[in-house]
Coordinates of C-alpha atoms and ligand atoms in Angstrom, one line a residue:
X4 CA -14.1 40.6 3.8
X5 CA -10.8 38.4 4.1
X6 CA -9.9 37.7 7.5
X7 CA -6.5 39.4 8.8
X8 CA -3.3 38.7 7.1
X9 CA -0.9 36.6 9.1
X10 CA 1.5 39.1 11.1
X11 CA 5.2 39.6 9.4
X12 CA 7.8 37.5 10.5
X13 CA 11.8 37.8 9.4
X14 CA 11.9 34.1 10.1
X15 CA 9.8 31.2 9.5
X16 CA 8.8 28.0 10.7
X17 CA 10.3 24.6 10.9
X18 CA 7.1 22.8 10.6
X19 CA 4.7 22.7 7.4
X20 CA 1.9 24.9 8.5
X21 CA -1.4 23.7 8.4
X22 CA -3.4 25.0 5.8
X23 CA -7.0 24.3 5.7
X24 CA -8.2 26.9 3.1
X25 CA -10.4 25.4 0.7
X26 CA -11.0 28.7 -1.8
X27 CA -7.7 30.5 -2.5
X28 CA -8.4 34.2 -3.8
X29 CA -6.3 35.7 -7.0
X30 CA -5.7 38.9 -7.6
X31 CA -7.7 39.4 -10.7
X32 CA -9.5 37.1 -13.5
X33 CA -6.1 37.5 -15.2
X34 CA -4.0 35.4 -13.3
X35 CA -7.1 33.0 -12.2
X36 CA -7.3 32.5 -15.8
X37 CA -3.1 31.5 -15.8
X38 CA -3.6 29.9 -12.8
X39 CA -6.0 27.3 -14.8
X40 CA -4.2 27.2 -18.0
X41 CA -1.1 26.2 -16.0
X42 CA 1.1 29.1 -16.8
X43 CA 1.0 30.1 -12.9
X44 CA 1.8 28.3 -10.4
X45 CA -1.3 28.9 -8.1
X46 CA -4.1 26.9 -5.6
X47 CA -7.9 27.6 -6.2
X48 CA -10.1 25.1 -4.6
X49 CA -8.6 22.4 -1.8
X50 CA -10.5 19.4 -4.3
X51 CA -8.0 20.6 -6.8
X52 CA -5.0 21.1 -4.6
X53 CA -3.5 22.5 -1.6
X54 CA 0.0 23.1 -0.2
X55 CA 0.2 19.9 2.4
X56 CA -1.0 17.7 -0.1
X57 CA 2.0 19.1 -2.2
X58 CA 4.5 18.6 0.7
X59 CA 3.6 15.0 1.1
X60 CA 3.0 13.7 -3.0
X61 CA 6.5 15.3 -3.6
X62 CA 8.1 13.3 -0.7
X63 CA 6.8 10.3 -1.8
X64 CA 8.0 10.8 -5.6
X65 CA 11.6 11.4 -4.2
X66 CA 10.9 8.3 -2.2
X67 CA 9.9 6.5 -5.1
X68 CA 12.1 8.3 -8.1
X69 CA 8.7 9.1 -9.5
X70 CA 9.3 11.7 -12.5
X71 CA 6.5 13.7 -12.3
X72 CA 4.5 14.8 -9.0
X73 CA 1.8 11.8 -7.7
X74 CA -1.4 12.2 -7.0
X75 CA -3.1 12.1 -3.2
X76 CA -5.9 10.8 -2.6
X77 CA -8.2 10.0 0.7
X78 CA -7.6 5.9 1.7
X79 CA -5.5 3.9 -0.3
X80 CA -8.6 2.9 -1.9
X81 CA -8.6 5.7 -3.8
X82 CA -5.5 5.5 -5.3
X83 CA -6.9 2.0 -6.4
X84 CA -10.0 3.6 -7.3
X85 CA -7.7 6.2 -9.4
X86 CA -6.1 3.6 -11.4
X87 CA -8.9 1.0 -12.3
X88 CA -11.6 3.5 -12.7
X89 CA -9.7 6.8 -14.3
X90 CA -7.6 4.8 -16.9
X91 CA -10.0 2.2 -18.0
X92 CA -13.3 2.1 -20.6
X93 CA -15.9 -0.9 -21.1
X94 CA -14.8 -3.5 -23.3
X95 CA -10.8 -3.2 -21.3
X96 CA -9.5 -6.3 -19.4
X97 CA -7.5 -6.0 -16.6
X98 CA -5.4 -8.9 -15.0
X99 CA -5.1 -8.9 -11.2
X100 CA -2.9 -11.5 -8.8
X101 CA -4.9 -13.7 -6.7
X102 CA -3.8 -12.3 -3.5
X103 CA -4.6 -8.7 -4.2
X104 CA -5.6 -6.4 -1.0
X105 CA -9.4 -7.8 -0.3
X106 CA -11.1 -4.3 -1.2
X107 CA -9.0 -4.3 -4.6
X108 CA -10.0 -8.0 -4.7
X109 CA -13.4 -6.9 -4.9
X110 CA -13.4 -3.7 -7.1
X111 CA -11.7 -6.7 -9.9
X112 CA -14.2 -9.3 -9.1
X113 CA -17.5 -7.1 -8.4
X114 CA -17.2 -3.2 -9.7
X115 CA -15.3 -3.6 -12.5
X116 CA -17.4 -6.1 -14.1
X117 CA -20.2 -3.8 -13.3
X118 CA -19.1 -1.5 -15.5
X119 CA -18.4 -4.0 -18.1
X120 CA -14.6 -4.2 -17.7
X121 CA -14.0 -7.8 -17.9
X122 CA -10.7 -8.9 -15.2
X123 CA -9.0 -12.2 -14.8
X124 CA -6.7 -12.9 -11.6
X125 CA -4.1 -15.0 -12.0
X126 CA -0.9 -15.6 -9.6
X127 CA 1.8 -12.5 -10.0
X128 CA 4.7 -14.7 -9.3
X129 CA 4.2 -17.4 -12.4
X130 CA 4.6 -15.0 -15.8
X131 CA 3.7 -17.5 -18.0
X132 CA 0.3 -17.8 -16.7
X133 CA -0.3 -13.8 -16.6
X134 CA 1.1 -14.0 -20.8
X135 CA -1.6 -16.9 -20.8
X136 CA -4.4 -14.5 -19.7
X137 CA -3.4 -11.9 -21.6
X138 CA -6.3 -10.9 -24.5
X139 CA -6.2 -8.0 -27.0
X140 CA -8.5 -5.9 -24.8
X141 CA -5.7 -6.1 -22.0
X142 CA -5.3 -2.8 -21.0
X143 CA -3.2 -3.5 -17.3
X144 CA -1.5 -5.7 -14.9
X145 CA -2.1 -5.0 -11.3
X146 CA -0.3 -6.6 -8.5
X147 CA 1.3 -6.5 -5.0
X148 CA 5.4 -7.2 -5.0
X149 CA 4.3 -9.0 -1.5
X150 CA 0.7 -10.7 -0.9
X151 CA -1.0 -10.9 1.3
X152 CA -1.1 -13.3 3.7
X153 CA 1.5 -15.6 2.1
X154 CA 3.8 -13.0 1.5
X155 CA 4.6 -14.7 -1.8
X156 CA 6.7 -12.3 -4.5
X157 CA 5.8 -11.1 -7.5
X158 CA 7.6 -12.0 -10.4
X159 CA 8.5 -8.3 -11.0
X160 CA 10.9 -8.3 -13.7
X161 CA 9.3 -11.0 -15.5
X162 CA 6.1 -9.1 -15.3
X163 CA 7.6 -5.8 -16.4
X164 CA 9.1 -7.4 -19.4
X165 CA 6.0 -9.1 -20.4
X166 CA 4.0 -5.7 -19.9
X167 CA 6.1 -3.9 -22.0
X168 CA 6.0 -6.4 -25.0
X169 CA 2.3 -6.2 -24.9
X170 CA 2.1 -2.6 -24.4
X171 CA 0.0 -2.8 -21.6
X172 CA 1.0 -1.0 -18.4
X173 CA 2.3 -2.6 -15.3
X174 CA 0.7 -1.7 -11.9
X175 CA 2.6 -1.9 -8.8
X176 CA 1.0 -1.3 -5.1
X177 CA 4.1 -0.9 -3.0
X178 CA 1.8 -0.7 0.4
X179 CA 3.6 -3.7 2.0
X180 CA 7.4 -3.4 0.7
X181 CA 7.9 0.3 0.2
X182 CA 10.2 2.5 -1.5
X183 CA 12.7 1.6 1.2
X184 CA 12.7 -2.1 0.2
X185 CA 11.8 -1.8 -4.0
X186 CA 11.2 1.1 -6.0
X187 CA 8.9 -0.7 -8.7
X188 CA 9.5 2.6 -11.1
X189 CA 13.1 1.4 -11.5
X190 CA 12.2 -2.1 -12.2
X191 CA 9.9 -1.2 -14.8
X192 CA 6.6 -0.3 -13.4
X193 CA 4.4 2.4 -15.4
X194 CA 2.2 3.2 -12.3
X195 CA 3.2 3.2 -8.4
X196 CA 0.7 3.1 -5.9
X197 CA 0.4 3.2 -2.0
X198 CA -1.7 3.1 0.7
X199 CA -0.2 5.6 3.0
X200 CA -2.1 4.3 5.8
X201 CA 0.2 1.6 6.2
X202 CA 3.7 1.7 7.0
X203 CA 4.6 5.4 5.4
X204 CA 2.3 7.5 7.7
X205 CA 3.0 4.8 10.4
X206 CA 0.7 5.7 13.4
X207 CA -2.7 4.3 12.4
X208 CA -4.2 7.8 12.5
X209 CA -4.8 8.8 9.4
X210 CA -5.9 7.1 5.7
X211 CA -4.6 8.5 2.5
X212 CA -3.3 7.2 -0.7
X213 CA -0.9 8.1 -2.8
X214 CA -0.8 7.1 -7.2
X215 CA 2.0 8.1 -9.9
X216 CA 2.5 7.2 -13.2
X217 CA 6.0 6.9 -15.5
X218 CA 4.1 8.8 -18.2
X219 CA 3.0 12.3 -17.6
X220 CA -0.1 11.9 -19.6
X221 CA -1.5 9.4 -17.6
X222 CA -0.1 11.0 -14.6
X223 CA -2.3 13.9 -15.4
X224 CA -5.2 11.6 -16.4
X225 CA -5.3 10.3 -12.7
X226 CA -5.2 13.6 -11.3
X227 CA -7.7 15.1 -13.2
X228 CA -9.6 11.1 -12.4
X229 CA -9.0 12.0 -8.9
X230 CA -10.0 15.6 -8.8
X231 CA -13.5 15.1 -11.0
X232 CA -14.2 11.6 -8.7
X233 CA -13.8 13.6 -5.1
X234 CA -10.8 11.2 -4.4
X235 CA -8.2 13.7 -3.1
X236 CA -7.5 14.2 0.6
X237 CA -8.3 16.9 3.4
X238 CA -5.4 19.1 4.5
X239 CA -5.2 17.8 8.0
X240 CA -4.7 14.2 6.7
X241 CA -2.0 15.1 4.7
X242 CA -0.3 17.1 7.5
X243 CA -0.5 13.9 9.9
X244 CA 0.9 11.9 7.3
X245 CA 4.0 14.0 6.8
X246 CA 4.4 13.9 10.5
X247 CA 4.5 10.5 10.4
X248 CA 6.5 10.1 7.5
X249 CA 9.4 12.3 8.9
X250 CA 10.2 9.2 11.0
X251 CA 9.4 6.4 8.1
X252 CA 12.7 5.2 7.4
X253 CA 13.9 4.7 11.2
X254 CA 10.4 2.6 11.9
X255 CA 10.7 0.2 8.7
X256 CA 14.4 -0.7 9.6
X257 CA 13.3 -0.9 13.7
X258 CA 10.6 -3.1 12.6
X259 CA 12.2 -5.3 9.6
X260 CA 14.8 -5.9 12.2
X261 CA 12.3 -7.4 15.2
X262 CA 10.4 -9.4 12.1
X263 CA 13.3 -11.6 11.0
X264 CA 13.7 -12.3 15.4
X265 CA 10.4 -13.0 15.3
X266 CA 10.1 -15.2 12.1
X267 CA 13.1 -17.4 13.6
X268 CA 11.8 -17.7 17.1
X269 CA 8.3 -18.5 16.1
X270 CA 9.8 -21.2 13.9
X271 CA 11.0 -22.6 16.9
X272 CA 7.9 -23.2 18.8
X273 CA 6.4 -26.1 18.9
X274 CA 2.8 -24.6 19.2
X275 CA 3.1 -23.3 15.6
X276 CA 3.1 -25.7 12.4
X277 CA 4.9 -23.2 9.9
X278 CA 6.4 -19.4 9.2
X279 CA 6.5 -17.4 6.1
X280 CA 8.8 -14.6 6.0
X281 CA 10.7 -13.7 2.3
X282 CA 14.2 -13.4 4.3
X283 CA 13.8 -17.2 5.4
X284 CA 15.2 -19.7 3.8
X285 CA 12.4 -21.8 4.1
X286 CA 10.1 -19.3 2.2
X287 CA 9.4 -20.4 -1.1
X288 CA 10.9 -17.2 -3.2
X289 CA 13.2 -16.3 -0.6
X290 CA 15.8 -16.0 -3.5
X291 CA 13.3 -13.6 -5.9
X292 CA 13.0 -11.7 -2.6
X293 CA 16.9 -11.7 -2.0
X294 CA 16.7 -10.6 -5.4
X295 CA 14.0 -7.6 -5.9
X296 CA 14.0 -6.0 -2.3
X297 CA 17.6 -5.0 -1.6
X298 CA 18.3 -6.9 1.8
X299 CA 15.1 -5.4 3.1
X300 CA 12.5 -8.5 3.7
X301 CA 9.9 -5.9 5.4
X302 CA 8.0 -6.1 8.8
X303 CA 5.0 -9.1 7.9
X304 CA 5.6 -12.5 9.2
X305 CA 2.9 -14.9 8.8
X306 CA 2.7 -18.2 10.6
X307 CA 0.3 -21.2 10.9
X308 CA -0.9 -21.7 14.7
X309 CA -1.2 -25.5 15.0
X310 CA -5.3 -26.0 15.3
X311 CA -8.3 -24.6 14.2
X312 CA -10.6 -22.0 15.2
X313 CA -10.8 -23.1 18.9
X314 CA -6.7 -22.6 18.8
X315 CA -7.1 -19.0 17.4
X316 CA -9.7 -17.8 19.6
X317 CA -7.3 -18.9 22.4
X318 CA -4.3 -17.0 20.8
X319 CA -5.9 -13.6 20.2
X320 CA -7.2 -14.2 23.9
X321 CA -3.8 -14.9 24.7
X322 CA -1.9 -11.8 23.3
X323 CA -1.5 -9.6 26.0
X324 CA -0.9 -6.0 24.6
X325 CA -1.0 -7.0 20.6
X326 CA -3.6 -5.2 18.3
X327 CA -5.9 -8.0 16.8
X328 CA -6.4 -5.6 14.1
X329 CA -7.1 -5.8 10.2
X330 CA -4.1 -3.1 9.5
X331 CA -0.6 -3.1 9.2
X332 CA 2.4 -0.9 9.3
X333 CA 1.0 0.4 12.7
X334 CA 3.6 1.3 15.9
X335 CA 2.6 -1.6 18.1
X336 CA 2.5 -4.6 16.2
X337 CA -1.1 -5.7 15.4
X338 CA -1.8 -9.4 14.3
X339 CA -4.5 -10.0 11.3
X340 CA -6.6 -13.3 10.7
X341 CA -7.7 -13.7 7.0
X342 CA -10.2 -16.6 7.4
X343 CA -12.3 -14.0 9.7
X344 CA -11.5 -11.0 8.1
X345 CA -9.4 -9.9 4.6
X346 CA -10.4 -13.4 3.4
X347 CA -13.5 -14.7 5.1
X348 CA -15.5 -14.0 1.3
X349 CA -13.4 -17.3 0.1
X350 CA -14.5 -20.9 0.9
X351 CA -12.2 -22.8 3.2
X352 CA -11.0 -24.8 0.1
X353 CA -10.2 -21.6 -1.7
X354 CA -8.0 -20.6 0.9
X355 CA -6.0 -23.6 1.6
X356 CA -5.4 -23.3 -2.6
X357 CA -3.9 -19.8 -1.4
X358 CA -1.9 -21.5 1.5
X359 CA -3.8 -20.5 4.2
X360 CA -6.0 -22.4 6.9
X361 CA -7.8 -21.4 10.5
X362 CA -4.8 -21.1 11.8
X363 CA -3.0 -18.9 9.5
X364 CA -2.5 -15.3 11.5
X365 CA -0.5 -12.5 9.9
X366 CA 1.9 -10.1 11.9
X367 CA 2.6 -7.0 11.2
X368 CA 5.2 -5.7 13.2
X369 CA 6.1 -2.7 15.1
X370 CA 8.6 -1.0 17.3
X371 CA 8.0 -2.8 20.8
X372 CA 11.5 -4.3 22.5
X373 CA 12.2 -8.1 20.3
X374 CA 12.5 -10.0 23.5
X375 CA 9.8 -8.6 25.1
X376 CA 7.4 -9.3 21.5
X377 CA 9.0 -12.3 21.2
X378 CA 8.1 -13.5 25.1
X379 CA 4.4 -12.5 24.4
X380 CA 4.1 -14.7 20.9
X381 CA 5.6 -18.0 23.1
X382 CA 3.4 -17.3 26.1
X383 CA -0.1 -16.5 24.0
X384 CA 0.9 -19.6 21.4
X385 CA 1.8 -21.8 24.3
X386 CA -1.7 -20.8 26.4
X387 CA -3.6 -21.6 23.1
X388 CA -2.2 -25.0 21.8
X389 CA -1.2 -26.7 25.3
X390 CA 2.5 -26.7 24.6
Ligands
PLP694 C1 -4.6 -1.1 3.2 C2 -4.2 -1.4 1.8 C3 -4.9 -0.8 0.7 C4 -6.0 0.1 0.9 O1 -5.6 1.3 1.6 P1 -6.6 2.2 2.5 O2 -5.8 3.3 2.9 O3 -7.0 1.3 3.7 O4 -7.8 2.5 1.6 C5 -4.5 -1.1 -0.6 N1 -3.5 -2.0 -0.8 C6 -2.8 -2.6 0.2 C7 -1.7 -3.6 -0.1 C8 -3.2 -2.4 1.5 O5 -2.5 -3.0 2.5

């Protein structure tokens, strides 16, 4: 028996209702048969679809001018997952950037190859040597318009210009910069890719991911990817993400603002050796940032505590009331240490090729008071190096 029909109501609510259904019942094998076929609109099974996932996949396409409706999935991860897994065959190359996300890092260096996809990662902002790595077999570009931890820029419109003259498609994960600061569609980009997780949903209480394509094909190829691989996300997620969303654009701007405070007043200490923040101009593509992100330089400062590991230890010690956490995009700020965590895979040598060292910490930051921040990251860096 169905349970009881939800009572009548002349009005309606002002928040997305949760709906947790996992079968949806049709009326007859008709219109499950239309339902299938496309020619009604209609849920069947929450794997295949449900209403918040909807809500949220549409908001982000308005976000990010995508033309046909993304795909969800569980963790960013997925959307990842989605993209190198769903549109790719043995025999394919795919070109990565060096400073990809560590877990894409390692689906290019350990899964793909698995499966006999061959990749090659080469640095996103220098075109010449992504053209130089390009083989008939190349079936995609994938790359971040900020890395992590350097927070170096892609060449974007190089890159899209060099995709399209190879006809291979151009893969953009807009976790760190978001819609608000580029919308990698309009620069070019076939595929669009986030890690809700991050900055969009905003509270660190929920993962999900979130993939589009320009072409509807291959949009539908992803969802279909997602749907068959068990990628797509539970109700409740989406529902916390939308929450969280509601207040997106009023956190980035909050946050980008406290960032550039930050990125000037830790470049004033004498504790800490260097700062990298695109909006700088010290940073070595401030102008390609000036350029691609609209006035919007984003919420990630990274800086290099003067020391080594002895130093650090002191500083994470020190931080009263930050986050030493491996996320971003969170409320509170949270600080991030590659050489123990995103990049603790790579030999010291490897990392100072990157630009980073022991002391290298990554902020991301969030929405406490700038002086108050600000007084925390002089006191901790002070405690730690003796200044
Ligand atoms: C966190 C992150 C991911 C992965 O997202 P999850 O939601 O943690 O699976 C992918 N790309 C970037 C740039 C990220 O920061």
């Amino acid at each position: 028996m169905r349970p009881d029909a939800l009572p009548e109501s002349a009005s309606r609510p002002v928040v997305t209702p949760l709906s947790p259904s996992v079968v949806y019942a049709s009326d007859t094998p008709d219109m499950l048969d239309q339902q299938y076929d496309g020619g009604l609109q209609g849920y069947t099974y929450a794997r295949e679809g449900h209403p918040n996932a909807d809500v949220v996949a549409k908001r982000v396409d308005r976000m990010e001018n995508a033309p046909h409706m993304g795909v969800l999935t569980g963790s960013g991860m997925g959307a990842v997952s989605a993209v190198l897994l769903g549109l790719t065959e043995t025999g394919d190359h795919v070109i990565g950037s060096t400073q990809l996300y560590g877990r894409s890092l390692r689906m290019m260096t350990e899964d793909l190859p698995r499966l006999g996809i061959a990749t090659t990662l080469v640095d996103a902002g220098d075109v010449d040597a992504v053209r130089a790595a390009l083989r008939p077999e190349t079936r995609m570009v994938l790359v971040e318009v900020v890395s992590n931890p350097t927070l170096r820029v892609a060449d974007l419109e190089g890159l899209a210009t060099l995709c399209r003259e190879a006809g291979i498609l151009l893969v953009v994960d807009n976790t760190f910069t978001t819609p608000r600061a580029i919308r990698p569609f309009d620069w070019g980009a076939d595929i669009v890719l986030h890690s809700l997780t991050k900055l969009l949903a905003g509270h660190s209480d929920v993962t999900l991911g979130y993939v589009a394509a320009q072409d509807e094909a291959l949009n539908n190829r992803l969802r279909v990817f997602a749907v068959t691989a068990g990628l797509t996300p539970s109700p409740f997620d989406c529902w916390l993400a939308e929450r969280g969303m509601l207040s997106f654009d009023l956190r980035f701007d909050r946050a980008e603002q406290t960032a550039a405070c930050l990125a000037d007043h830790l470049a004033g200490l004498p504790g800490v050796a260097r700062v990298l923040y695109p909006g700088r101009a010290d940073h070595p593509d401030q102008a390609r940032a000036a350029h691609l992100l609209a006035g919007h330089f984003c919420n990630m400062v990274t800086f290099e505590l003067r020391g080594g590991r002895a130093e650090a230890n002191a500083f994470t010690r020190a931080a009263d009331g930050l986050s030493f956490a491996p996320t971003l995009g969170d409320v509170g700020t949270t600080i991030s240490h590659p050489a123990s965590s995103s990049h603790r895979a790579l030999t010291a040598e490897k990392r100072a090729e990157l630009g980073m060292s022991e002391g290298t910490f990554r902020v991301s930051v969030g929405l406490e008071d700038p002086e108050t921040l600000c007084a925390v990251f002089s006191q901790a860096i002070a405690a730690a190096t003796g200044g």
